[in-house]
XYZ file of C-alpha atoms in Angstrom:
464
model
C -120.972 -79.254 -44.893
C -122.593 -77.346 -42.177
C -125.596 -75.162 -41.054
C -122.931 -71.974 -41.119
C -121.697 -73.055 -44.683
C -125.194 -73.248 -46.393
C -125.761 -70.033 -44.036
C -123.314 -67.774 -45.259
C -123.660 -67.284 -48.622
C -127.423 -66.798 -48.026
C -126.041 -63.938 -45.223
C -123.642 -62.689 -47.589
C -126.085 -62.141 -50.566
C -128.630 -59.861 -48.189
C -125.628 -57.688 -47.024
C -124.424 -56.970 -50.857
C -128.013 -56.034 -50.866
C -127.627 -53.245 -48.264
C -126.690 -49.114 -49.166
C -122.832 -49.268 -48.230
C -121.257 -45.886 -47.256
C -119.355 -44.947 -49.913
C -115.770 -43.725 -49.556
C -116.524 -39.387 -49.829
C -118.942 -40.114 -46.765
C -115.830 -40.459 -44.193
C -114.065 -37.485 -44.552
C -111.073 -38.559 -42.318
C -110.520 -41.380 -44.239
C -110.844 -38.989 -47.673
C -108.155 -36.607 -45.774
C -105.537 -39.539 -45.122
C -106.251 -41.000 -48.965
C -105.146 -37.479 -49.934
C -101.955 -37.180 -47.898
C -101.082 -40.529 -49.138
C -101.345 -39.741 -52.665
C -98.712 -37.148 -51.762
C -96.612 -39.862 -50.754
C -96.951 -42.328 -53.827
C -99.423 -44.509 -52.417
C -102.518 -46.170 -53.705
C -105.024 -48.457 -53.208
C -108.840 -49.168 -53.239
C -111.640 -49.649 -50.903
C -114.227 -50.546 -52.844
C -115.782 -51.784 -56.361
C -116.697 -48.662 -57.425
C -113.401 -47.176 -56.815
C -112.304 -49.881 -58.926
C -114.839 -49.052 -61.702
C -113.803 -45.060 -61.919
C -110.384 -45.872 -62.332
C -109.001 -44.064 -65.021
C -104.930 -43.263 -65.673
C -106.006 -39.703 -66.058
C -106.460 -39.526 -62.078
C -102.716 -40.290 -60.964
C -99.820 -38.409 -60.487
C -96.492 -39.572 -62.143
C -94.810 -40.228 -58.813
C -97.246 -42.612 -58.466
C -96.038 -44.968 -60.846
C -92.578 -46.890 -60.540
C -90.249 -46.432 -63.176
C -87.534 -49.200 -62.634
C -88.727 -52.557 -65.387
C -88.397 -56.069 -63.801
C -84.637 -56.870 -64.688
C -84.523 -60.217 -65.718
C -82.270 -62.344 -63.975
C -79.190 -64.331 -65.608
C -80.215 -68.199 -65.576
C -79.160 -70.114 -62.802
C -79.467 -74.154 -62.275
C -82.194 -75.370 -60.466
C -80.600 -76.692 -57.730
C -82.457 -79.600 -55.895
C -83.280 -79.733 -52.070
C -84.128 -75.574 -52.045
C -87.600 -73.712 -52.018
C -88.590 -70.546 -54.083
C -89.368 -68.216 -51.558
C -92.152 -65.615 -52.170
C -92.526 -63.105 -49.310
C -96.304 -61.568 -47.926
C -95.219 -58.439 -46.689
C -98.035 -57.531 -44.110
C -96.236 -54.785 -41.679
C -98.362 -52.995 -39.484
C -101.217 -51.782 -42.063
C -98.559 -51.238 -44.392
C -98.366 -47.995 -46.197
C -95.771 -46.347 -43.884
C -93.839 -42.758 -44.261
C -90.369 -44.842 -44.691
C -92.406 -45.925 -48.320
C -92.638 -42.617 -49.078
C -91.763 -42.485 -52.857
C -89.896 -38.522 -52.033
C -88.441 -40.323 -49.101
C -88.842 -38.932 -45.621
C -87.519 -38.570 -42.004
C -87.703 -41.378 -39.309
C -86.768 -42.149 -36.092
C -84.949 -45.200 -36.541
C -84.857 -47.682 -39.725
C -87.027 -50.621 -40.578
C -87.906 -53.773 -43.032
C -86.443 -53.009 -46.417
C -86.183 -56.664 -47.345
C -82.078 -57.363 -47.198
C -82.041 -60.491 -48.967
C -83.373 -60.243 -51.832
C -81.364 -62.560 -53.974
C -83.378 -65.458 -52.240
C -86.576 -64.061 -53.039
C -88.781 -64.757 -55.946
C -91.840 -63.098 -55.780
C -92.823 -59.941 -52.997
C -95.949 -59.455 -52.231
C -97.697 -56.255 -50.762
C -100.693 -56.940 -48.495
C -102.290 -53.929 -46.448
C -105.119 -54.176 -44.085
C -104.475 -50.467 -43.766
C -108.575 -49.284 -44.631
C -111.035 -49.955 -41.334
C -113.837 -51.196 -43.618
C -113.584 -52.653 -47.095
C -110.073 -53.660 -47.805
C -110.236 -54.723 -51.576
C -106.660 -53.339 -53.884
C -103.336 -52.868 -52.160
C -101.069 -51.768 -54.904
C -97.355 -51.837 -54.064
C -95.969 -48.538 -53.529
C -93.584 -47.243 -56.218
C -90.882 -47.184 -53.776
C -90.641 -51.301 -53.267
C -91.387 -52.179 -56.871
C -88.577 -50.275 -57.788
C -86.058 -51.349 -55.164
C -87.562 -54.806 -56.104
C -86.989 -54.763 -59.503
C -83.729 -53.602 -59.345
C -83.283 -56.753 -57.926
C -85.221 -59.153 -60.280
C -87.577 -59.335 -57.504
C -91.030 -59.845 -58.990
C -93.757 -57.373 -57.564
C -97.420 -57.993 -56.872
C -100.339 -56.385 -55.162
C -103.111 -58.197 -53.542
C -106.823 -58.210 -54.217
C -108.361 -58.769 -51.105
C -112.451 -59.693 -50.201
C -113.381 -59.652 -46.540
C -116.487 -60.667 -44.869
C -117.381 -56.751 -44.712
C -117.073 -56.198 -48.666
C -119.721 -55.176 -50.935
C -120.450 -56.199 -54.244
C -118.649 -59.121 -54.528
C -120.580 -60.895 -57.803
C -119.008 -58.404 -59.716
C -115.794 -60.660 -60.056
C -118.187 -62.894 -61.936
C -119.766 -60.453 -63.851
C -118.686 -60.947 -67.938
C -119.579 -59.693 -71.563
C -119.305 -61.455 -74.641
C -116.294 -59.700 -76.979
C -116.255 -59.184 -80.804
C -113.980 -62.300 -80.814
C -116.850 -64.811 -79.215
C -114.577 -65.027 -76.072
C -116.070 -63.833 -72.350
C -114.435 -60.705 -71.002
C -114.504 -59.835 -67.013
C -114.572 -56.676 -66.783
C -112.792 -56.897 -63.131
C -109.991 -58.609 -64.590
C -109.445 -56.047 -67.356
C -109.466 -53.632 -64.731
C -106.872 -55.438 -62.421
C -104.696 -55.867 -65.653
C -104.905 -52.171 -66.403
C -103.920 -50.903 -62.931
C -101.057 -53.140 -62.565
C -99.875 -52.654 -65.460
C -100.082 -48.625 -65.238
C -98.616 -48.939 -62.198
C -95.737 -51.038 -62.915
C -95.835 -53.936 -60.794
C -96.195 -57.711 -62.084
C -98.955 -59.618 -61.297
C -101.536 -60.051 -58.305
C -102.365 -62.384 -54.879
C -106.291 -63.152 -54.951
C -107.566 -63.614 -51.884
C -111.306 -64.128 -51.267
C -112.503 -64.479 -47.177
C -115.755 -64.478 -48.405
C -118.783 -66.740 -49.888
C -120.379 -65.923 -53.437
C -124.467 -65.093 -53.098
C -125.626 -68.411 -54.219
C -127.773 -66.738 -56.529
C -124.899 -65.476 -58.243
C -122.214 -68.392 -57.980
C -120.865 -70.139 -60.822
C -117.148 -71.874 -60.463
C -116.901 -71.518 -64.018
C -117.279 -67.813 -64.012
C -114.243 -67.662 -61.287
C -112.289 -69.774 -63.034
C -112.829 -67.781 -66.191
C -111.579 -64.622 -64.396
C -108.364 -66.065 -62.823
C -107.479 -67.503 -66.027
C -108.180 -64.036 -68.012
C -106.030 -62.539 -65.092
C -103.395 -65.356 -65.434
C -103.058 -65.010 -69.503
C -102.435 -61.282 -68.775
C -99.087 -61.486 -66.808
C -96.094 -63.817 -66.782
C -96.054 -67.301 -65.152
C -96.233 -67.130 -61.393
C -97.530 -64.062 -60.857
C -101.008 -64.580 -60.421
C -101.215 -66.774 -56.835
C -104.703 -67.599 -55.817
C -104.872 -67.875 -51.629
C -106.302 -70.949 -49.940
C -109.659 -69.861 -48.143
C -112.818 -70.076 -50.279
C -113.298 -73.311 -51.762
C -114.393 -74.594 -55.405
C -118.239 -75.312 -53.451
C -118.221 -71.745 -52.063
C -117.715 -72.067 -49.170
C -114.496 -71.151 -46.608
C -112.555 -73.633 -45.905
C -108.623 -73.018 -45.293
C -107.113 -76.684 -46.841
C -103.479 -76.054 -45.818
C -102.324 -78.187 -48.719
C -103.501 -78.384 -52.162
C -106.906 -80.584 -52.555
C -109.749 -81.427 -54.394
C -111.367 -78.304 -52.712
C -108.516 -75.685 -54.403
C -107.013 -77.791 -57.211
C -109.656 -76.245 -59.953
C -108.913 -72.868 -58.793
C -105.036 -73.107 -58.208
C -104.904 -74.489 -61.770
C -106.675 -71.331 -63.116
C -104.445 -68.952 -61.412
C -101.563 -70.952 -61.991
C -100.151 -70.555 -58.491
C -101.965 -71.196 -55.038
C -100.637 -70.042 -51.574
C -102.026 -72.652 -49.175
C -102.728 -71.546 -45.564
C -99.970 -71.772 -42.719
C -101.317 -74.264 -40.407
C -99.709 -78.064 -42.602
C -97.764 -80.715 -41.988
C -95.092 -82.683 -42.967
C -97.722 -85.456 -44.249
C -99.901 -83.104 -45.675
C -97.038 -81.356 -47.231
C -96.248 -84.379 -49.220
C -99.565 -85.005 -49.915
C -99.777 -81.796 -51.573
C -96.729 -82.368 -53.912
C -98.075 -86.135 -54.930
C -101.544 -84.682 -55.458
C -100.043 -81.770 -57.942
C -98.413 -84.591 -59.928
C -101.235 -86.433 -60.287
C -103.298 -83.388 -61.436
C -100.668 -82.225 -63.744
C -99.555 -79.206 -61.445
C -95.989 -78.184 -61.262
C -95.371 -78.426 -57.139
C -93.168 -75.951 -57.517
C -96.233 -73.729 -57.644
C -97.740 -74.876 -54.715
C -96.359 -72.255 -51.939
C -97.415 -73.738 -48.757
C -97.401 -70.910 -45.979
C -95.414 -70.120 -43.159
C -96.697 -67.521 -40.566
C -93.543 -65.838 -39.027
C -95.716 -64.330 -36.513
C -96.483 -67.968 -34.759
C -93.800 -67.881 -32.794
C -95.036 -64.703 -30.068
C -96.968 -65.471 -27.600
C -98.396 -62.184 -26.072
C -101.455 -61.631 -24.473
C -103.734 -64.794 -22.512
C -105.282 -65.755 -26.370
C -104.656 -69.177 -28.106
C -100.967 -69.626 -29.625
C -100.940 -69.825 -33.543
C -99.410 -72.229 -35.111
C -97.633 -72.981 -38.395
C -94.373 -75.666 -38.922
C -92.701 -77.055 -37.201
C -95.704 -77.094 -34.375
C -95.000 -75.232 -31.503
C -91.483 -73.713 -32.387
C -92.532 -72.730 -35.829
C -92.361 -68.619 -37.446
C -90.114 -66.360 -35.948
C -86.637 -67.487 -35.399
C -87.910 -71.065 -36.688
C -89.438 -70.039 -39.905
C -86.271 -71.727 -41.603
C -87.332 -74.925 -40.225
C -90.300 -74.361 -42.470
C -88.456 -73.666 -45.362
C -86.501 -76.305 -44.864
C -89.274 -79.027 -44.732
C -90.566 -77.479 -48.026
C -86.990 -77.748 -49.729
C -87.383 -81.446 -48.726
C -90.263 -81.876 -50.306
C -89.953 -80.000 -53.625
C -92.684 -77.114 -52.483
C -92.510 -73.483 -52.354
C -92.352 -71.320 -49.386
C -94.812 -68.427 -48.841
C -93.685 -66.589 -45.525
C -96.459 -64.197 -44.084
C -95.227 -61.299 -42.176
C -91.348 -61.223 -42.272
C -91.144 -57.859 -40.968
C -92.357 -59.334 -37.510
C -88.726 -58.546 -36.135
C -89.344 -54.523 -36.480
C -92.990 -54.802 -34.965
C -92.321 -57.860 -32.223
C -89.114 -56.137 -30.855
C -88.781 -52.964 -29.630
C -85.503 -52.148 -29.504
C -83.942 -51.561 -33.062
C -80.675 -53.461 -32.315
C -83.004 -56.184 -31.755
C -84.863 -56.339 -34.490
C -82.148 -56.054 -36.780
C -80.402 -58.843 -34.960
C -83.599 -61.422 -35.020
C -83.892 -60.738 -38.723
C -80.023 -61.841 -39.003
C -80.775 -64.630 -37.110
C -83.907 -65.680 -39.106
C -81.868 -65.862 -42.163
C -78.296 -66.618 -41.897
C -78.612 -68.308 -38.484
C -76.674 -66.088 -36.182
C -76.401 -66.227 -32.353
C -79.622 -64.594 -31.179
C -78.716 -61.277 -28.642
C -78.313 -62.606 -25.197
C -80.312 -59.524 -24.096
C -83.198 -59.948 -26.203
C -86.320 -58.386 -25.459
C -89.683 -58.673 -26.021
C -93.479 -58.649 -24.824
C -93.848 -62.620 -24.972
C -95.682 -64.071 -21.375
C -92.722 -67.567 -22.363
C -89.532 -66.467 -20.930
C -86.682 -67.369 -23.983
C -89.804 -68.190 -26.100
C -87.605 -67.224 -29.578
C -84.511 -69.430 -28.629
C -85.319 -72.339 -29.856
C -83.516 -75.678 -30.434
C -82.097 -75.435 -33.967
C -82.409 -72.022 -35.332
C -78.984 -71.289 -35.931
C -78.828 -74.996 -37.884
C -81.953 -74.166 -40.137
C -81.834 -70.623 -41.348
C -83.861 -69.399 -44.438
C -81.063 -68.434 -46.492
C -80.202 -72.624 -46.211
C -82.579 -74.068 -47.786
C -84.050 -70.821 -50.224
C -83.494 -70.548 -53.663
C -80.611 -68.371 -54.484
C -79.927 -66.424 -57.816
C -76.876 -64.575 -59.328
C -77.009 -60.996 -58.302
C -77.829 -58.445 -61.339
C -79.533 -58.994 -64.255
C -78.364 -61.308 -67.002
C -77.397 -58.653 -69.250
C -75.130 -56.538 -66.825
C -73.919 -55.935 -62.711
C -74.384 -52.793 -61.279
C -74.675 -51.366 -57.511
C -73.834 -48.789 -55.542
C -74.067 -50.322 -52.494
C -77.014 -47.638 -51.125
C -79.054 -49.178 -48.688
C -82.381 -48.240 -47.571
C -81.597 -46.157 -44.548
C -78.781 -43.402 -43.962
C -77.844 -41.363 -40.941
C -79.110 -38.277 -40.890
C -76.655 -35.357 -40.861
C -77.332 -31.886 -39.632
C -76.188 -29.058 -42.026
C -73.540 -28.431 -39.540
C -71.936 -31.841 -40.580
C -73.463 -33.315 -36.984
C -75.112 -37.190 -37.367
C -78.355 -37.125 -35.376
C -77.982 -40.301 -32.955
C -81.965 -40.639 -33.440
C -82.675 -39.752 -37.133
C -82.129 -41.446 -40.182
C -83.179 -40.699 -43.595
C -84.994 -43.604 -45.640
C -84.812 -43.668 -49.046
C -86.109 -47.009 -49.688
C -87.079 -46.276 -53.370
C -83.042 -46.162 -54.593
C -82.091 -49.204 -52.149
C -79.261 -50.999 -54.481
C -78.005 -54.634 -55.032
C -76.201 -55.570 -51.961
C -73.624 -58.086 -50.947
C -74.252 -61.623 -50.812
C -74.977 -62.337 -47.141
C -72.851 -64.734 -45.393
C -74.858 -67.721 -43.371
C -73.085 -68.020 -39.818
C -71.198 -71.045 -39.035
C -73.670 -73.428 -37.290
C -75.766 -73.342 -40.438
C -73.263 -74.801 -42.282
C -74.434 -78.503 -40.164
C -77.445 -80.262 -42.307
C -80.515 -80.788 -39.842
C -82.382 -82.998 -41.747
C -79.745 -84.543 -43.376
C -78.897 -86.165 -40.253
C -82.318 -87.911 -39.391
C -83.679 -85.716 -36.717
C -86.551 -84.228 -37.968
C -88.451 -86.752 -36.287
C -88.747 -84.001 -33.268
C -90.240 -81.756 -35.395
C -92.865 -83.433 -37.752
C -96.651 -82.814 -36.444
């Protein structure tokens, strides 16, 4: 441990200390709350915010009304990876999420293969300052559900929040057992709401005065007992001795607190060795691997601007077009996938053809445009050896479409064409109405997937 670790959480308990500005004292960031109430969105900056909460204060449109449809059983099939998606796009919280839907100039991510995903997860760094409960908009929970796609928010604690001992904070109840009054609170909103569960993610040390492990613990398991298995994912950053510390594979450091919340999302910079140390460690710690999601930042592959590459599997040529090598790695091992940022095609690209064609190409494997785009300094930086072997739809889990009680679609999508009232289609206008997006058709990998990469012994190349 070193002088910045037994620093911070001496720094961090003197700035809880401080008067914060409270949310009514910036009034343009009161106006744009307001206008996106209008559209069906909500979140929170702030404890207090938290605190208030009351259902009285929503409108109904606020709320998704489409249940989780459960899906008909399917056989675990060996060699694949649950995928669960961190859908961080731009700040998130865009006029295409509109609940009423709304006019834009060209579509974007709607997530189009959704029978390969598990869990979706809605992350926003949308607010300036404190960034603290990004609730999924009404419009994805119910397109999700529709598709027995599991929604969750994310509770998120920066360096720059305030008040942070109040997860810890707990009462004693009539029945002898602790209550946190923060996890009630999550609980209620979710459920209210109507999405399924939550990502924790804390990017910021405890006051020592005030830290106790056992008092975090005791609030991610009263959070975990209050939603279905899996859908309470604690992130890998701050560590059981308070301090951050990003593992990238489960450890002694995480174990305690991955075992509270059931699920842990480690972060994207592992290994093939420290992948499988990850899985041997969960069996020896009585943790299903399955719930280890190790991450995979789909972003790693750009490289614009002078600044330091990032890096995530396979090292290198890993994210973007090579975020099914990833995947594929994790299949291998028995782990589960957590991809940050798949909308990265609609904000790398600027051309819509393109991004539409890159997210094709990141799942089934098809032939990359040869007049692809982009602001990357690395000429033919996304075609990489492999991609079209490796796709993510190879090696993900796939269910049955529908729910296991009945089949139904209309085949809507997200986006439409808009139409003048003259009967004229508007080249540069569509209409997205992301909130009644249907079951689609099974996608269709392209041919070069269909050759095993790993299978054949040549993943030597791409361990780091």
């Amino acid at each position: 441990m070193g002088w910045k670790d037994i620093l911070r959480p001496i720094r961090d308990g003197l700035r809880d200390n401080l008067p914060s500005k409270q949310p009514h004292d910036n009034p343009k960031k009161n106006v744009r709350r307001q206008q996106d109430l209008l559209k069906g969105f909500t979140y929170f900056d702030s404890f207090q915010n938290i605190d208030n909460w009351h259902p009285d204060q929503a409108y109904s449109f606020q709320r998704a009304n489409t249940p989780l449809l459960p899906r008909s059983g399917s056989t675990v099939v060996k060699g694949k990876s649950n995928i669960t998606l961190i859908h961080d796009f731009s700040g998130n919280y865009h006029d295409y999420e509109n609940v009423h839907g709304s006019f834009v100039d060209q579509p974007s991510y709607s997530g189009e293969y959704m029978q390969s995903i598990d869990t979706f997860v809605y992350f926003s760094h949308k607010l300036n300052s404190s960034k603290l409960v990004c609730v999924p908009p009404p419009s994805w929970t119910n397109t999700l559900h529709r598709n027995g796609v599991k929604a969750l928010g994310t509770f998120l604690v920066e360096p720059q929040s305030v008040g942070i001992s109040k997860i810890l904070h707990r009462s004693l109840a009539d029945n002898q057992i602790w209550e946190y009054a923060l996890a009630t609170q999550l609980t209620h909103i979710a459920r209210f709401y109507g999405f399924d569960g939550w990502l924790i993610n804390i990017e910021k040390t405890f006051p020592i005065a005030d830290w106790s492990l056992q008092c975090l613990q005791g609030f991610l398991e009263q959070l975990r007992s209050s939603f279905d298995d899996g859908c309470v994912i604690w992130y890998d950053s701050l560590t059981c001795k308070n301090t951050i510390n990003y593992q990238n594979e489960l450890t002694e450091h995480n174990i305690l607190l991955a075992k509270a919340a059931g699920s842990i999302l480690t972060n994207y910079v592992w290994t093939a060795e420290s992948a499988a140390r990850s899985k041997a460690f969960a069996l020896q710690n009585g943790f299903d691997p399955v719930k280890v999601l190790c991450g995979i930042d789909v972003w790693a592959q750009s490289s614009e601007g002078p600044g330091r590459l990032r890096v995530t599997y396979p090292k290198e040529i890993g994210g973007g077009t090579g975020t099914g090598l990833g995947v594929a790695k994790l299949a291998e091992v028995g782990l589960g996938s957590g991809l940050f940022a798949p909308a990265w095609p609609y904000e790398h690209f600027p051309s819509q053809s393109d991004s539409e064609a890159v997210e094709r190409s990141m799942w089934t494997g098809n032939p990359l445009p040869e007049t692809l785009r982009c602001s990357c300094t690395v000429s033919d930086r996304h075609s990489i050896r492999n991609y079209m072997t490796e796709p993510i739809l190879k090696n993900a889990h796939e269910y049955p479409a529908g729910s296991e009680n009945f089949f139904y679609t209309d085949f809507k999508q997200a986006f439409k064409q808009f139409v003048c009232p003259s009967g004229t289609a508007e080249k540069n206008r569509a209409v997205a109405g992301l909130v009644s997006k249907s079951v689609l058709p099974r996608p269709v990998l392209y041919a070069g997937a269909q050759k095993t990469l790993f299978s054949q012994g040549k993943q030597a190349h791409l361990a780091s």
